[in-house]
PDB file of C-alpha atoms in Angstrom:
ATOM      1  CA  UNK Q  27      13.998 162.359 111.274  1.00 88.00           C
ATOM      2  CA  UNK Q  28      11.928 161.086 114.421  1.00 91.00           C
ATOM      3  CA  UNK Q  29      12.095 157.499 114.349  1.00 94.00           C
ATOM      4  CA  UNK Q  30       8.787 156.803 116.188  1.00 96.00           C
ATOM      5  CA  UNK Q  31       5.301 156.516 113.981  1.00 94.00           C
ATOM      6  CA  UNK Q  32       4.159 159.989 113.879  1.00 93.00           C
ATOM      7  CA  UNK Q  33       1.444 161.487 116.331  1.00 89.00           C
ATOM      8  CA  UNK Q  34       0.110 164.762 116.005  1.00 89.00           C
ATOM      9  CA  UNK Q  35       2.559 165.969 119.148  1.00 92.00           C
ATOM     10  CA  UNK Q  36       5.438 164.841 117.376  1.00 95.00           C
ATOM     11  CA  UNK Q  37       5.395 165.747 114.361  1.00 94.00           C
ATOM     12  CA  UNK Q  38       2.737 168.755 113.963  1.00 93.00           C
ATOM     13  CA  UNK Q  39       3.309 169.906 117.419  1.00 93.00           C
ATOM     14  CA  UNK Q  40       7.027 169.736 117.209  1.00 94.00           C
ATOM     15  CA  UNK Q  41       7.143 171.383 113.736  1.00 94.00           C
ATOM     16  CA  UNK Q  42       4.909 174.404 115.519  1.00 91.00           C
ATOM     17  CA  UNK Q  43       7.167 174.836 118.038  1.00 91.00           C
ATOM     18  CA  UNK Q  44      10.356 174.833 115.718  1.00 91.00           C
ATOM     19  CA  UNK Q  45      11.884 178.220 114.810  1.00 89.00           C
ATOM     20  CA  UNK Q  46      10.001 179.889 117.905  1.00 90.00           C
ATOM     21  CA  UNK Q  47      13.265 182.140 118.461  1.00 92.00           C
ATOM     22  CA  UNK Q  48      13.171 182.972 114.888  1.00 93.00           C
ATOM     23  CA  UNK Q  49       9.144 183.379 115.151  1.00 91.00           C
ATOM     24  CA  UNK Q  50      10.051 186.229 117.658  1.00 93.00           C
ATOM     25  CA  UNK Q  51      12.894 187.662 115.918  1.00 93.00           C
ATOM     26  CA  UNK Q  52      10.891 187.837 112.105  1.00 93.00           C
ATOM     27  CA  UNK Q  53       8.266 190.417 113.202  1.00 93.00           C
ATOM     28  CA  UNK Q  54      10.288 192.543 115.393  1.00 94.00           C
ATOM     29  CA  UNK Q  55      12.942 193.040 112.568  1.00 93.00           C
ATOM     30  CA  UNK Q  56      10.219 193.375 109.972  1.00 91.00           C
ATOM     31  CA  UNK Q  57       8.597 196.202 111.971  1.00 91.00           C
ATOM     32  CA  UNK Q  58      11.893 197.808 112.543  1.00 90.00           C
ATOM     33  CA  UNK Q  59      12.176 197.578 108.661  1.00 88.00           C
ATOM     34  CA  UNK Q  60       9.489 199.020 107.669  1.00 83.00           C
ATOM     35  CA  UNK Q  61       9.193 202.099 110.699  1.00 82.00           C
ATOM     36  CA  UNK Q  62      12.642 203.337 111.531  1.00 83.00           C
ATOM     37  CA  UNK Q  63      14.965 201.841 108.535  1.00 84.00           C
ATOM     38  CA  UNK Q  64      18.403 202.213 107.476  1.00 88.00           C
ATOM     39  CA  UNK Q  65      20.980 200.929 104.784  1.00 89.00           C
ATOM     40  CA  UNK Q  66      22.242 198.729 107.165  1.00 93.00           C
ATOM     41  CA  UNK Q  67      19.068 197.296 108.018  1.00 92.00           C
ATOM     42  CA  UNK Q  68      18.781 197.079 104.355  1.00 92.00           C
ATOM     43  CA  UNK Q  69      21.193 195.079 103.937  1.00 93.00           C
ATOM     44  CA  UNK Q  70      20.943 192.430 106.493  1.00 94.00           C
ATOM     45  CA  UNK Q  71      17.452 192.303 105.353  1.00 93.00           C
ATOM     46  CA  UNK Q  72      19.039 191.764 101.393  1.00 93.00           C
ATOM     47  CA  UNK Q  73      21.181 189.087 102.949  1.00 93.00           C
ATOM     48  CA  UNK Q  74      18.210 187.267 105.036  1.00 94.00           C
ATOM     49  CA  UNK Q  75      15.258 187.246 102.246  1.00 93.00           C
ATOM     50  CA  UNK Q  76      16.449 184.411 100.072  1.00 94.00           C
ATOM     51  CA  UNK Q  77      18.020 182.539 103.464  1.00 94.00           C
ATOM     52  CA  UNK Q  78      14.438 182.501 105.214  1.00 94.00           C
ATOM     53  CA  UNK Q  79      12.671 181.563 101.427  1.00 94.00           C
ATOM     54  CA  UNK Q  80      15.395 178.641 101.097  1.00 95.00           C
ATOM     55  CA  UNK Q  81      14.487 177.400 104.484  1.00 95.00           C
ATOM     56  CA  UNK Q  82      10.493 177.988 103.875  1.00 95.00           C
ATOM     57  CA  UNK Q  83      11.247 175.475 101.457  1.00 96.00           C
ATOM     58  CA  UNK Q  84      13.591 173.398 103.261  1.00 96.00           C
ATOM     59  CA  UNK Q  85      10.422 172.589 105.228  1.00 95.00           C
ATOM     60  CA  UNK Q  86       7.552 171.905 103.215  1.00 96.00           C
ATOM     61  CA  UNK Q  87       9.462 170.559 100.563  1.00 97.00           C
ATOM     62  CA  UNK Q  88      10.999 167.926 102.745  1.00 96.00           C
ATOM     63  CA  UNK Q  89       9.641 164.790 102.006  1.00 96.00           C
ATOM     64  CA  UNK Q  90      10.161 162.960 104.827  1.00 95.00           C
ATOM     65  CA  UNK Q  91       8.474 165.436 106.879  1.00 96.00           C
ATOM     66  CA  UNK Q  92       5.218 165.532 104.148  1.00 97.00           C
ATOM     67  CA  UNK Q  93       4.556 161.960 104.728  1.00 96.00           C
ATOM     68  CA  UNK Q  94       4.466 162.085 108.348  1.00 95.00           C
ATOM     69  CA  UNK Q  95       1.830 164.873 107.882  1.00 94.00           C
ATOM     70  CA  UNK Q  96       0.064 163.120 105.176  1.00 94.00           C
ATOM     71  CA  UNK Q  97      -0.223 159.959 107.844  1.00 91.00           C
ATOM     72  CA  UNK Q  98      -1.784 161.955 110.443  1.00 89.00           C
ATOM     73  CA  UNK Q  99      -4.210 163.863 108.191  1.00 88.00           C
ATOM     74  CA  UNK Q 100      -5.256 160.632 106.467  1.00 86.00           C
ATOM     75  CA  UNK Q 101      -5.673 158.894 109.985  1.00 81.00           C
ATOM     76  CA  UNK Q 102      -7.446 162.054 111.062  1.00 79.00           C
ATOM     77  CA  UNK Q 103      -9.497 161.476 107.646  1.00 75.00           C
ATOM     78  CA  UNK Q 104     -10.562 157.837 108.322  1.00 71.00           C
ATOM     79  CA  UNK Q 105     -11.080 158.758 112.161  1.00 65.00           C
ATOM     80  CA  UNK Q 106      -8.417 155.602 112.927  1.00 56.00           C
ATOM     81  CA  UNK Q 107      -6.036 156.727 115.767  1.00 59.00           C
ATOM     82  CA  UNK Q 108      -5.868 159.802 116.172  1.00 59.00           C
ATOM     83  CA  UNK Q 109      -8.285 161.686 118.445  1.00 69.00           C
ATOM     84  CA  UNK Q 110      -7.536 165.209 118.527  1.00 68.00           C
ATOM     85  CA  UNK Q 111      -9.289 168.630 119.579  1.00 81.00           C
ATOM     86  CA  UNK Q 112     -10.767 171.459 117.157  1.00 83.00           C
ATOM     87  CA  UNK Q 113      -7.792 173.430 117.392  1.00 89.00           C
ATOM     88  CA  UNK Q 114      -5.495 170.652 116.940  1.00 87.00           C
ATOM     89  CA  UNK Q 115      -7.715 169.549 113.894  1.00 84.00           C
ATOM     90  CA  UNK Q 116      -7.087 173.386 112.522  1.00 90.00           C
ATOM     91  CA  UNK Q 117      -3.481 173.442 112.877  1.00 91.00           C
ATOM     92  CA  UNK Q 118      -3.360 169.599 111.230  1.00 91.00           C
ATOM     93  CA  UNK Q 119      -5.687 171.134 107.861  1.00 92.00           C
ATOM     94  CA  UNK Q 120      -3.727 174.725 108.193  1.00 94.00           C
ATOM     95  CA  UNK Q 121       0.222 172.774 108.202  1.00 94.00           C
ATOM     96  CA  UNK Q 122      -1.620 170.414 105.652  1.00 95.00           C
ATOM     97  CA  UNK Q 123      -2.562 173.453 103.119  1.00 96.00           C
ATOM     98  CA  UNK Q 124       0.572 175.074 103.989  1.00 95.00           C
ATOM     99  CA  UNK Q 125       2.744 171.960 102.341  1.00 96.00           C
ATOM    100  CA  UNK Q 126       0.524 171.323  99.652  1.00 96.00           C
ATOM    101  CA  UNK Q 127       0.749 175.166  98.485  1.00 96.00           C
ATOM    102  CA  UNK Q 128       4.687 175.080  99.536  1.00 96.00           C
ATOM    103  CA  UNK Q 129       4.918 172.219  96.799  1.00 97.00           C
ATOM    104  CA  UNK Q 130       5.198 169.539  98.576  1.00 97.00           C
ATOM    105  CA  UNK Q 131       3.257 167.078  95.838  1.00 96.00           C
ATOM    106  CA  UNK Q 132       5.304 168.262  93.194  1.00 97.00           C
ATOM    107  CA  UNK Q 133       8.288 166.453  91.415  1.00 96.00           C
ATOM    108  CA  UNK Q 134      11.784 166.096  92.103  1.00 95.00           C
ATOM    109  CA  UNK Q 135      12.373 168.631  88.873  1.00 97.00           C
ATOM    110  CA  UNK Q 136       9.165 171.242  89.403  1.00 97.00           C
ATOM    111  CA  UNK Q 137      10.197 171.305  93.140  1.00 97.00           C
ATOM    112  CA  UNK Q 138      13.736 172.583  92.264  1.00 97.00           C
ATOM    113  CA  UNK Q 139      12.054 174.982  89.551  1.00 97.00           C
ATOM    114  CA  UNK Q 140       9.896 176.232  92.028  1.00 97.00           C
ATOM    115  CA  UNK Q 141      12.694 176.851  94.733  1.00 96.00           C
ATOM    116  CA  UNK Q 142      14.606 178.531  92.007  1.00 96.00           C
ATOM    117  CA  UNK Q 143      11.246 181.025  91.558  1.00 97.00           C
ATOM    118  CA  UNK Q 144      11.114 181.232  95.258  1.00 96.00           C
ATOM    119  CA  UNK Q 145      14.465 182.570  95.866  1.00 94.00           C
ATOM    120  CA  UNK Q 146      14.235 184.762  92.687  1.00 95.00           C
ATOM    121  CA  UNK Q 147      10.759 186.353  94.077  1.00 95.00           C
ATOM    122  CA  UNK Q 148      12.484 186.518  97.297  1.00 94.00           C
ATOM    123  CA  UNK Q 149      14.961 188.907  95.630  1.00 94.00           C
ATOM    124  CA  UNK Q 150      12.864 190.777  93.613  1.00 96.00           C
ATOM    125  CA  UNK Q 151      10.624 191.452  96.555  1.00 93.00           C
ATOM    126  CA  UNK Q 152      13.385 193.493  98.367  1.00 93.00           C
ATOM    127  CA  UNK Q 153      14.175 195.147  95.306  1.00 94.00           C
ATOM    128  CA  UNK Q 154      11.117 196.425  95.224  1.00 95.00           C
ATOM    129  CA  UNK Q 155      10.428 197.511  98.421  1.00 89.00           C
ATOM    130  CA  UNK Q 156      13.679 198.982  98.662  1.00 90.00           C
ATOM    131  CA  UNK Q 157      13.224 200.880  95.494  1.00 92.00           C
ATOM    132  CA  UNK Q 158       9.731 201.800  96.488  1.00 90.00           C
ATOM    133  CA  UNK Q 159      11.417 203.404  99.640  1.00 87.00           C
ATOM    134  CA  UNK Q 160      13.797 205.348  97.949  1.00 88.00           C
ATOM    135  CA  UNK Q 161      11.128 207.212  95.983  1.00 91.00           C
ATOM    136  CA  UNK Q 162       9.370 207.641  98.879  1.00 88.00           C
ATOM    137  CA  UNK Q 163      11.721 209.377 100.603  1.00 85.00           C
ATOM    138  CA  UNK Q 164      13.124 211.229  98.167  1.00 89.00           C
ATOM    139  CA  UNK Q 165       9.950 212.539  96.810  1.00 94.00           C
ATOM    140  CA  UNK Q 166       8.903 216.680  97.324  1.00 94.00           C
ATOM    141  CA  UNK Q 167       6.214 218.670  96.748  1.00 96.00           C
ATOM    142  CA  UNK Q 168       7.117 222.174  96.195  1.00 97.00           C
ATOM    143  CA  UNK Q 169       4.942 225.166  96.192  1.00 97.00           C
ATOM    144  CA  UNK Q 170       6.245 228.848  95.059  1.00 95.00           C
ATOM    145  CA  UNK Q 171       2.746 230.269  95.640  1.00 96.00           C
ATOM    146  CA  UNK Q 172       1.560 231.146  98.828  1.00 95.00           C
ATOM    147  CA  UNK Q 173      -2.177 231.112  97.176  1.00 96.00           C
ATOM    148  CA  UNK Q 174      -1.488 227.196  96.745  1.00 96.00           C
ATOM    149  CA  UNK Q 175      -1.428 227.139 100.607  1.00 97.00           C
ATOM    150  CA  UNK Q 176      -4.964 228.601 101.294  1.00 95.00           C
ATOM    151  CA  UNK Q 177      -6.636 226.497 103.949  1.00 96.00           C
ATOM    152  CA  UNK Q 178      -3.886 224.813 105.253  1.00 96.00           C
ATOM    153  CA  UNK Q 179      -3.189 225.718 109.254  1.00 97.00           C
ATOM    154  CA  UNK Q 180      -0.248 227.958 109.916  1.00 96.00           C
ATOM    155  CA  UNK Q 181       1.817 225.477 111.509  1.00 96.00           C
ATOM    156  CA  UNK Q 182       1.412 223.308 108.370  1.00 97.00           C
ATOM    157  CA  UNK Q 183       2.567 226.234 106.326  1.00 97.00           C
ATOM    158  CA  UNK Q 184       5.581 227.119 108.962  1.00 96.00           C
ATOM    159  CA  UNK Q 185       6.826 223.329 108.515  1.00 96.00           C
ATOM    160  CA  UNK Q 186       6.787 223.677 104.846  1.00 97.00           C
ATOM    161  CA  UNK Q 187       8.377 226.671 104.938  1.00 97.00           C
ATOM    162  CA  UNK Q 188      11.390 224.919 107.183  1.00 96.00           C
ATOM    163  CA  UNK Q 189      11.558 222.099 105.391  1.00 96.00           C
ATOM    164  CA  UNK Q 190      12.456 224.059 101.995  1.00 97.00           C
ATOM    165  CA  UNK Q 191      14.739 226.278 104.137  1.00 96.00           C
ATOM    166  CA  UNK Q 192      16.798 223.391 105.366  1.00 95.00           C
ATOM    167  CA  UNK Q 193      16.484 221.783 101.509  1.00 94.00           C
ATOM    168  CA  UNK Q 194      18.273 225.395 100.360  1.00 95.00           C
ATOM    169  CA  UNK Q 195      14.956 226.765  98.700  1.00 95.00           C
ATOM    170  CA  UNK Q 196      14.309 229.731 100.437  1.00 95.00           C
ATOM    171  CA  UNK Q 197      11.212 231.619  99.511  1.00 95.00           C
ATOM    172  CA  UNK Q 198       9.079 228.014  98.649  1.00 97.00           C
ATOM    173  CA  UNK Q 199       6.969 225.037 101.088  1.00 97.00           C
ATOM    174  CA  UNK Q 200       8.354 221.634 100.630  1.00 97.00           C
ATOM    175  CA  UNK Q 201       6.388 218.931 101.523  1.00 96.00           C
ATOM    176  CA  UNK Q 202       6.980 215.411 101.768  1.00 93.00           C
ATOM    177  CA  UNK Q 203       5.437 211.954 102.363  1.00 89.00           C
ATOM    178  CA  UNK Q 204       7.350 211.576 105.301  1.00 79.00           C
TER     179      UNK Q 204
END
């Protein structure tokens, strides 16, 4: 909603430096999800998905904000006013790409479709991986034949050995992809 005629620091600069809390927050929460998760983590991460997909599109679907882009990349284009560096050039073409893939050329009715496909993939992506972790973790391979273990170091065969002792299978390995 910046009144003045847009320049490359105030619109592309500015919309870099947007969100950089959340910038720092997304990765650190992401790598706690996928090394050291819980339900709870689960959930908040259930609860986030389809908030951080709606505001994805928030942004590149927001017209006002397309055509300030558009003006600088089609200055940058004709070589008018703008006089920018290489890496302000690749941020311009990568925040260009970014809206025209986000849908930012579509119509009023395919841009609410496509939020509506957005949000559900959001969803269906944390299904997934949450479903996917689930059979990870509850997966076991169990041997009952101590030939099966030939090869394998003692201390592999000792852990196996505990692990099925702890699952209440006495007398068996247990291994699993954790």
């Amino acid at each position: 909603n910046n009144p003045q005629p847009p320049t490359f620091a105030n619109t592309v600069e500015a919309l870099e430096n947007a969100g950089d809390l959340l910038g720092k927050v997304s990765p650190v929460f992401s790598n706690q999800l996928s090394s050291n998760t819980n339900a709870e983590l689960q959930a908040v991460n259930r609860e986030v998905a389809p908030l951080l997909s709606a505001l994805r599109d928030d942004i590149r679907l927001n017209p006002k904000l397309w055509e300030r882009i558009k003006t600088i990349k089609t200055a940058w284009d004709a070589r008018a006013t703008f006089r920018v560096s290489p890496v302000q050039v690749k941020l311009l073409e990568e925040n260009y790409k970014s809206f025209v893939r986000g849908g930012a050329n579509l119509t009023p009715e395919q841009k609410e479709r496509f939020r509506a496909i957005n949000a559900e993939l959001s969803t269906l992506g944390i299904k997934f991986g949450d479903n996917l972790l689930k059979e990870t973790n509850s997966f076991q391979l169990v041997i009952d034949k101590a030939e099966d273990l030939a090869g394998l170091p003692p201390s592999v065969v000792a852990a196996g050995a505990e692990t099925a002792k702890e699952a209440g299978k006495p007398g068996t390995w247990i291994y699993t992809l954790a």
